[in-house]
Short mmCIF file of C-alpha atoms and ligand atoms in Angstrom, two decimals:
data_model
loop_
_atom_site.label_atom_id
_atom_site.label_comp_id
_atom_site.label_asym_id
_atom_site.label_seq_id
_atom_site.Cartn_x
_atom_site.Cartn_y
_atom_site.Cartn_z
CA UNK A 60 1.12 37.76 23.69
CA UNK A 61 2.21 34.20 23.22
CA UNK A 62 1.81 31.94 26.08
CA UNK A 63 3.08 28.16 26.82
CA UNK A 64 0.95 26.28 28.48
CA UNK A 65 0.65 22.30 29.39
CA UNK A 66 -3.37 23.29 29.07
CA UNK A 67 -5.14 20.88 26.86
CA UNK A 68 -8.49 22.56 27.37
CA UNK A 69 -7.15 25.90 26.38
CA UNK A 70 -5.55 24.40 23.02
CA UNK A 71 -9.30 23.11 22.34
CA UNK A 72 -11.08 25.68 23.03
CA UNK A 73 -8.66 27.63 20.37
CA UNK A 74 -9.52 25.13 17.10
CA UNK A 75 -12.78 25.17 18.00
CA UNK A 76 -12.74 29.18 18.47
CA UNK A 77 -11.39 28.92 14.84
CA UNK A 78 -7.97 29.65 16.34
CA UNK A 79 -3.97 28.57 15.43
CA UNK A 80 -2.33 26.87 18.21
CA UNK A 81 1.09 24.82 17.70
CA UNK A 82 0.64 21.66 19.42
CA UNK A 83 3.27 19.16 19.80
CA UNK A 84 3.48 15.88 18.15
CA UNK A 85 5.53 12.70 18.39
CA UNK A 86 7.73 14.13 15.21
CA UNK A 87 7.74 18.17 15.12
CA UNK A 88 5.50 20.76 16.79
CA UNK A 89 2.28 21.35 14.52
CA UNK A 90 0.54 24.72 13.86
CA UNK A 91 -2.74 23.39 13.88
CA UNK A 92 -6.39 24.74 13.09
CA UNK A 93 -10.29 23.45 12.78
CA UNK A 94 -9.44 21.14 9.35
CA UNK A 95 -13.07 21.63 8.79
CA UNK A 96 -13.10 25.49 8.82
CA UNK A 97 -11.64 27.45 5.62
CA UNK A 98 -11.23 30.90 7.59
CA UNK A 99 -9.28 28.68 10.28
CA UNK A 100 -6.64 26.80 7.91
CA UNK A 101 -6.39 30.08 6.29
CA UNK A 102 -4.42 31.86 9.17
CA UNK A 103 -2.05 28.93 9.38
CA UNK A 104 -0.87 30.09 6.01
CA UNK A 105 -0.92 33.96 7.02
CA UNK A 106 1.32 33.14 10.28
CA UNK A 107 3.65 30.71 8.35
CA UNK A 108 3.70 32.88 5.47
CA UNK A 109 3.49 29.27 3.63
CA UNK A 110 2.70 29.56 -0.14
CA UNK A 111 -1.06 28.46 -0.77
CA UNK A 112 0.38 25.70 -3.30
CA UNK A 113 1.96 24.06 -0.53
CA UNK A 114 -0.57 21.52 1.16
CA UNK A 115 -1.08 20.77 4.52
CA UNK A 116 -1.37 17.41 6.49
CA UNK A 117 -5.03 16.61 7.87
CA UNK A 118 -4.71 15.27 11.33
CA UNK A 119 -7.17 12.93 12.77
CA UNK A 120 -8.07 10.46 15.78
CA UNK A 121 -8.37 6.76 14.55
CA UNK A 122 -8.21 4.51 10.94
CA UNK A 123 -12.23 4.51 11.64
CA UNK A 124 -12.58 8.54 10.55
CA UNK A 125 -10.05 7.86 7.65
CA UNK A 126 -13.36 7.01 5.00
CA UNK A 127 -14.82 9.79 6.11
CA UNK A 128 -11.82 12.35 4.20
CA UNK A 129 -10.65 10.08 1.80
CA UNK A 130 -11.87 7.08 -0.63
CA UNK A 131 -10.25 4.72 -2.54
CA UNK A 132 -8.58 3.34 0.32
CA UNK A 133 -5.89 0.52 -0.35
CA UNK A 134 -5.42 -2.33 1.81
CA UNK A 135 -1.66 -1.49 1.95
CA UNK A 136 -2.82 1.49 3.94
CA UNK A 137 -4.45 -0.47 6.58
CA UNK A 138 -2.14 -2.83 6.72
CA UNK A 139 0.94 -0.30 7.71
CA UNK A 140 -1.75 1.63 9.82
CA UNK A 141 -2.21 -1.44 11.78
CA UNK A 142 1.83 -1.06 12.52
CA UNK A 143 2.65 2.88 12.33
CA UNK A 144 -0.27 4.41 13.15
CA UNK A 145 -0.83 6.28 15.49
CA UNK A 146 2.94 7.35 14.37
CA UNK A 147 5.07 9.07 12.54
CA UNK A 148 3.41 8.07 8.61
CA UNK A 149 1.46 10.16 6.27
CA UNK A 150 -0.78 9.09 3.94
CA UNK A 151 -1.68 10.47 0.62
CA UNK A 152 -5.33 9.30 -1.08
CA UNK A 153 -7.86 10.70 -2.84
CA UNK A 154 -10.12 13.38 -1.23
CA UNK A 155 -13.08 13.33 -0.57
CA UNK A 156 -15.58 16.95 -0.97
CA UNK A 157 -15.94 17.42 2.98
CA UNK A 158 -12.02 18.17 2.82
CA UNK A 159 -12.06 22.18 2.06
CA UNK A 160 -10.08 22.93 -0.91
CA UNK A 161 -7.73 25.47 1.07
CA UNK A 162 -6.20 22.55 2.55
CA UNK A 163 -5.24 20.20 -0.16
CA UNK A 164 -4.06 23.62 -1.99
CA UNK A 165 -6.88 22.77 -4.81
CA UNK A 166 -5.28 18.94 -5.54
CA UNK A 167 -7.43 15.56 -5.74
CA UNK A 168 -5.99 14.22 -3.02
CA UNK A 169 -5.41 14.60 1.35
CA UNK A 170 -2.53 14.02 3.36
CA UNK A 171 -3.42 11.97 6.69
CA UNK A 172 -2.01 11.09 9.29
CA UNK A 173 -2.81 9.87 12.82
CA UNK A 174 -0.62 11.23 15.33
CA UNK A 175 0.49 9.76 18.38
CA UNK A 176 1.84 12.15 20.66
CA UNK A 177 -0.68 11.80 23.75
CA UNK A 178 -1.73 15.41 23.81
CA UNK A 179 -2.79 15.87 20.15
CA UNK A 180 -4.64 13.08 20.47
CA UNK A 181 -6.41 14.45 23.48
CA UNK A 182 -7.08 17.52 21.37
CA UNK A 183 -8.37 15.69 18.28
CA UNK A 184 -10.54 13.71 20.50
CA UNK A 185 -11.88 16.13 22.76
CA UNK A 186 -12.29 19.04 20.41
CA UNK A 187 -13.93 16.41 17.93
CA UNK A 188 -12.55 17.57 14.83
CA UNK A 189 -10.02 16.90 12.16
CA UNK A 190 -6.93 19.22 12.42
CA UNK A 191 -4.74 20.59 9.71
CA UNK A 192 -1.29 21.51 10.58
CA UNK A 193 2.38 22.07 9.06
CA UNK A 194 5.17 22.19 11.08
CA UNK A 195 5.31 25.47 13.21
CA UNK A 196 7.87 27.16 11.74
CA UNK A 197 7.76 29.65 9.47
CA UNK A 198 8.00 28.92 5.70
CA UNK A 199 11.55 27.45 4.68
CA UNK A 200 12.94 27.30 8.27
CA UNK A 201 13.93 24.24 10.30
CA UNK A 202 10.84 22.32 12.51
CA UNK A 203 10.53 22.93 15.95
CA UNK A 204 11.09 19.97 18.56
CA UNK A 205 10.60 21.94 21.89
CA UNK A 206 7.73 24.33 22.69
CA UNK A 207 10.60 26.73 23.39
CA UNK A 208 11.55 26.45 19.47
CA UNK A 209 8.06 26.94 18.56
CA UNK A 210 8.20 30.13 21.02
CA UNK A 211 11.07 31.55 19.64
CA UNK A 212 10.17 31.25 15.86
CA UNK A 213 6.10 32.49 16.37
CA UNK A 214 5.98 34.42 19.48
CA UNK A 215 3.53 37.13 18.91
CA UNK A 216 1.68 35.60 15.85
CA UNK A 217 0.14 32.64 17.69
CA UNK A 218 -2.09 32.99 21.32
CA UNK A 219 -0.90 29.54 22.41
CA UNK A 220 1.54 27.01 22.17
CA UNK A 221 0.69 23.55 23.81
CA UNK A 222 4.20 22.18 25.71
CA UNK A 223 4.42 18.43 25.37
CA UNK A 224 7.98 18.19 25.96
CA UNK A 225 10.66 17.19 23.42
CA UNK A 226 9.69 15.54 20.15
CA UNK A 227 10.71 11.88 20.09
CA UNK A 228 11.27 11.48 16.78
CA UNK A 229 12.75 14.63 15.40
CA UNK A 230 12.13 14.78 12.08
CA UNK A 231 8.62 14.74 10.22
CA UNK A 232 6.34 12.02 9.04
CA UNK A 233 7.42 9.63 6.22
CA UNK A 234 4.93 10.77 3.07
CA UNK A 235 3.30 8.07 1.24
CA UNK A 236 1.40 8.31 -1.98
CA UNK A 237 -1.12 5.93 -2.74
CA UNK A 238 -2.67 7.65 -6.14
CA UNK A 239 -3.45 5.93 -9.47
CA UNK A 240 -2.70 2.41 -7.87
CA UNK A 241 0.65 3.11 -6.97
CA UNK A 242 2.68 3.57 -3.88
CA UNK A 243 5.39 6.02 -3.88
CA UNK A 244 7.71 7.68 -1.06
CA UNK A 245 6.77 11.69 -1.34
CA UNK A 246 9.40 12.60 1.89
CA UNK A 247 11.52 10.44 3.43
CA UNK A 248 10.86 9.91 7.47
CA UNK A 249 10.92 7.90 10.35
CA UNK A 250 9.75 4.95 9.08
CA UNK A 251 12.03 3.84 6.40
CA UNK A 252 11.03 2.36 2.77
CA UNK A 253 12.21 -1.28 3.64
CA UNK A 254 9.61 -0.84 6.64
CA UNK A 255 7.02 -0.32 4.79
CA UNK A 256 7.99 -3.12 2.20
CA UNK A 257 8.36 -5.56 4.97
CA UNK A 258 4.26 -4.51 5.50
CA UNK A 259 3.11 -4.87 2.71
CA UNK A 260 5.13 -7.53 1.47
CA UNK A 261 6.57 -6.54 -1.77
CA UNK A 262 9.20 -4.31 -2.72
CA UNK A 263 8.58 -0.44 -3.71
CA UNK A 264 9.81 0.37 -7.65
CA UNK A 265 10.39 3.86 -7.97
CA UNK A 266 10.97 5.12 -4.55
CA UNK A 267 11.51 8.95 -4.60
CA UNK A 268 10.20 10.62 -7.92
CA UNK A 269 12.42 13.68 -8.01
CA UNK A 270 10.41 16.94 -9.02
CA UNK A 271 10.71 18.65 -11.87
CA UNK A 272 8.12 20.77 -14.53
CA UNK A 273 4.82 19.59 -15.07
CA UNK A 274 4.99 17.28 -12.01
CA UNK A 275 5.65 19.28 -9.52
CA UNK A 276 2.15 20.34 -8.94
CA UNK A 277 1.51 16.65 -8.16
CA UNK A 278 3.92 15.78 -5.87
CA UNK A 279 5.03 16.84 -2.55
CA UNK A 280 6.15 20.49 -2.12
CA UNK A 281 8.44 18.94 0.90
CA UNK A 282 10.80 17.81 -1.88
CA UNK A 283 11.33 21.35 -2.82
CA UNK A 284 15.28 22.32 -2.12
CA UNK A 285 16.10 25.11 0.16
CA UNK A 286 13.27 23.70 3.03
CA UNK A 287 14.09 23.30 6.87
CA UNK A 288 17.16 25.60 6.26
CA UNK A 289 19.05 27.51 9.12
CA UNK A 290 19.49 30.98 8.80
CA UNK A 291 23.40 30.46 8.33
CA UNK A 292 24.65 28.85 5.43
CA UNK A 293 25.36 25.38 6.10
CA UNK A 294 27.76 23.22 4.07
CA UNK A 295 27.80 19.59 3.46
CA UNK A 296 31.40 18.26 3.86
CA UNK A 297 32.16 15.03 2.20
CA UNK A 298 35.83 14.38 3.77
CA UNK A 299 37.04 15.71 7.02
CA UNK A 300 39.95 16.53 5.71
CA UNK A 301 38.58 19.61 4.15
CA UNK A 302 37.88 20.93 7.28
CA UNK A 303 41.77 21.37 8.08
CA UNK A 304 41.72 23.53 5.27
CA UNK A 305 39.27 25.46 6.04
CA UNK A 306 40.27 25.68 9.97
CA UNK A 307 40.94 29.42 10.13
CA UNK A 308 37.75 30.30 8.94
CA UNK A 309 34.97 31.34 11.48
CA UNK A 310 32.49 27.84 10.82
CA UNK A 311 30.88 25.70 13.27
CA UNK A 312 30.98 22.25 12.53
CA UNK A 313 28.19 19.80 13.40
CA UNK A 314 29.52 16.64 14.58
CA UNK A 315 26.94 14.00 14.20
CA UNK A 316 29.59 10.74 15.22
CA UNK A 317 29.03 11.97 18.97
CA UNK A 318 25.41 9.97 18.59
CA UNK A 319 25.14 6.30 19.26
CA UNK A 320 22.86 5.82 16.22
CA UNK A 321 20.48 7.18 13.48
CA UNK A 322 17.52 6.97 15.63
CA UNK A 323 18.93 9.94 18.26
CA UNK A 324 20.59 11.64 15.07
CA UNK A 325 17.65 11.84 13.97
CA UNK A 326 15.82 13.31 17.29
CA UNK A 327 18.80 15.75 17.56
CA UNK A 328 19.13 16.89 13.73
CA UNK A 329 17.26 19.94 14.43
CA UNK A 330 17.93 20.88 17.80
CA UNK A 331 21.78 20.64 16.11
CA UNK A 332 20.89 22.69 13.96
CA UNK A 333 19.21 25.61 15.97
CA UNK A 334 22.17 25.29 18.06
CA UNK A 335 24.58 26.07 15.28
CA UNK A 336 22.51 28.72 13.94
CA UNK A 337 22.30 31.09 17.41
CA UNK A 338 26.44 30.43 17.54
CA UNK A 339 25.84 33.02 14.65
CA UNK A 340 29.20 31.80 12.71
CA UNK A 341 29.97 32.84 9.21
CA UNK A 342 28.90 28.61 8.23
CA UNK A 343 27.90 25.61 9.37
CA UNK A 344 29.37 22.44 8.55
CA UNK A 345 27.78 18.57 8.61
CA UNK A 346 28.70 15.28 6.93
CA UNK A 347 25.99 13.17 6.02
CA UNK A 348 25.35 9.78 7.88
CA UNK A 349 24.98 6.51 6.01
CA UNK A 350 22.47 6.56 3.27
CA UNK A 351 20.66 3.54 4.23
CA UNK A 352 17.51 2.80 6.31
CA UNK A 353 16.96 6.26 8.45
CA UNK A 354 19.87 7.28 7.21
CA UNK A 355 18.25 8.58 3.77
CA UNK A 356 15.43 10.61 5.92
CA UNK A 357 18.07 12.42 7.64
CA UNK A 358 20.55 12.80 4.87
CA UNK A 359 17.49 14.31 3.13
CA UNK A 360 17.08 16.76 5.69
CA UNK A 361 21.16 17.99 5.49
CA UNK A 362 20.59 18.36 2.40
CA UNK A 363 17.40 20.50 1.98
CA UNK A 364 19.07 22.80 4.86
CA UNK A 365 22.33 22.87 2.62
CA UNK A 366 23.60 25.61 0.74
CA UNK A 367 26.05 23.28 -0.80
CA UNK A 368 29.15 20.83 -1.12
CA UNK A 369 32.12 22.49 1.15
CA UNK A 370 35.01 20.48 -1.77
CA UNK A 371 32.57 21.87 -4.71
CA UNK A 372 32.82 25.34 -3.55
CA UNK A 373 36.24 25.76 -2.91
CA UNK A 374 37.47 23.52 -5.87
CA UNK A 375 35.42 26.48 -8.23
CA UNK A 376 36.58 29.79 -5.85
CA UNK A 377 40.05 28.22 -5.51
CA UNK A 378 39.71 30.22 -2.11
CA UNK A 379 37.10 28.60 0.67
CA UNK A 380 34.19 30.43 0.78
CA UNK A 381 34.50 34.70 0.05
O1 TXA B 1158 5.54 15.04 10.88
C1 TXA B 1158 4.86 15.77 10.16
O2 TXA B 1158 4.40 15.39 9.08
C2 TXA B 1158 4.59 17.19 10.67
C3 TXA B 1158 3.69 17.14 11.90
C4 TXA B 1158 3.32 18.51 12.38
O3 TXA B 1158 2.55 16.37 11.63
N1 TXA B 1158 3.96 17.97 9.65
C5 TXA B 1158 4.61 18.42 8.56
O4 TXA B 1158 3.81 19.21 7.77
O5 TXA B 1158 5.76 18.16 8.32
P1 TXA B 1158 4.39 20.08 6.58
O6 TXA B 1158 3.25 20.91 6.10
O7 TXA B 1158 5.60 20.80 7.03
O8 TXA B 1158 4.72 19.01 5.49
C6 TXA B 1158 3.67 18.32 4.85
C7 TXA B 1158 4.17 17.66 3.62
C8 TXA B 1158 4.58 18.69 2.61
O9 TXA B 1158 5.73 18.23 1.97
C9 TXA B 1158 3.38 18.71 1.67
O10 TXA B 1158 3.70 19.12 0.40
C10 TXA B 1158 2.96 17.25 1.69
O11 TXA B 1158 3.12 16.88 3.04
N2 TXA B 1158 1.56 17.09 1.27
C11 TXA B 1158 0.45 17.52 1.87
N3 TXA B 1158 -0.64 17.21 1.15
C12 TXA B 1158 -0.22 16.58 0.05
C13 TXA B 1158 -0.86 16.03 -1.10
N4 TXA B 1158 -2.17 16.07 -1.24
N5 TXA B 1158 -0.09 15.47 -2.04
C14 TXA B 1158 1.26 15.42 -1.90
N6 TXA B 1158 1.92 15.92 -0.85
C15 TXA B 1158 1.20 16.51 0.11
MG1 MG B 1159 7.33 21.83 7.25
#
């Protein structure tokens, strides 16, 4: 039985038990466990079905517990801390031994991040422990935003799910590397690239590595195509027009122009996308925003969910879509 519950003592009681429990956070509801207990991160995978190469994200309290997981410590990190943390940034350093292999999937280095959705914060504070946690969904499907998401994709694999309303943000943490002296964008997020170069007060050189052969081990699984997809195929249209073509076919098409900007695009990408999915059409179609600022987080996301280019398809098939 899965139950809901507003309950911050039950979700502690859970990690410290040893136990999953998705707990909401200012991005995407987490599936979180005891960071420091093997056995514990090692049912997040089992209930995700996640692959063991895929890392998690080690949640903590406050910048002062950061030495205590990871050394090597920039000052850029501090310094974009001291304006996005608690928030929606992760950060990627070397790891120290206390981390448990399981969690790093066997690399060098830890994700962080300090979340700032009230009651995770609660939970890392009062349960006293760092937490690991992907987003609650299983492996390859779309983050949750509501507890009722989280519900619908876990119910009888999980005890509890902790209901802190709507996720502000809507899509997950920014990823930042900071390895071998160099800082890199691993995922696109909330907080944008020219962000963090207004932080740290020089510009970023290559910004996102794409990942291919030997390097994929290092960088971040997230990048992998084919993540945070609906169940029904979704196409990316480039011109509207295409759509007329298409109009007798059974699609549903995501119309993102209804939001006043890329901030509630962004909070709604997800929820837009469940909503398409349950309509249970034969496709989905979306057109990307503006790939600036935001805009590049969320036209990541379309794109990861994509099956493909709408024009690309039908210019091969010469008929849209068999
Ligand atoms: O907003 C978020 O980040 C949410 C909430 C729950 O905190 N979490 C989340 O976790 O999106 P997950 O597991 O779905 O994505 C974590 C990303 C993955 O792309 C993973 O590969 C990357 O972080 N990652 C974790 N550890 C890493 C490491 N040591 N090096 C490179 N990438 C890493
Ligand atoms: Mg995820």
């Amino acid at each position: 039985m899965t139950e809901i519950t507003k309950n911050i003592d039950i979700a502690v009681s859970e990690i410290l038990k040893g136990n999953v429990v998705a707990l909401p956070t200012e991005t995407v509801y987490g599936l979180g466990a005891n960071g420091l207990n093997k056995n514990a991160v090692l049912k997040i995978y089992e209930v995700k079905k996640r692959p063991h190469f895929n890392p998690l994200i080690l949640h903590i309290h406050s910048i002062d517990n950061l030495r205590k997981f990871a050394k090597h410590i920039p000052d850029e990190v501090y310094k974009l801390a001291e304006s996005y943390s608690p928030g929606p940034i992760t950060y990627v350093l070397e790891k120290k031994s206390i981390v448990p292999d399981i969690i790093t999937a066997g690399l060098d280095s830890v994700a962080i991040r300090f979340p700032s959705h009230k009651m995770f914060r609660r939970v890392l504070k009062e349960s006293g422990v760092p937490i690991a946690a992907p987003s609650a969904n299983m492996f390859g499907r779309i983050s949750p935003v509501t507890a009722r998401d989280v519900y619908k994709e876990l119910k009888g694999k999980i005890n509890y799910i902790l209901d802190g309303g709507r996720c502000e943000v809507g899509i997950e943490s920014t990823v930042i590397s900071f390895l071998n002296g160099r800082i890199k964008i691993l995922r696109p997020g909330f907080v944008t690239q020219k962000d963090i170069e207004k932080v740290i007060g020089y510009k970023l050189k290559d910004i996102r590595i794409k990942q291919s052969g030997a390097m994929k081990k290092y960088l971040s699984p997230g990048m992998l195509k084919s993540h945070y997809a609906p169940l029904t195929p979704l196409y990316v249209v480039e011109d509207l027009n295409s759509l007329t073509k298409i109009s007798k076919q059974n699609f549903y098409h995501i119309d993102l122009s209804k939001y006043k900007n890329l901030k509630s695009i962004a909070s709604n990408l997800f929820k837009e996308f469940r909503i398409a999915d349950e309509k249970k059409y034969d496709f989905i179609t979306i057109q990307k925003v503006e790939n600036i600022g935001l805009g590049i987080a969320i036209n990541d996301r379309i794109e990861k969910a994509s099956t493909g280019n709408i024009e690309m398809i039908s210019s091969k098939s010469n008929s849209y879509l068999i």
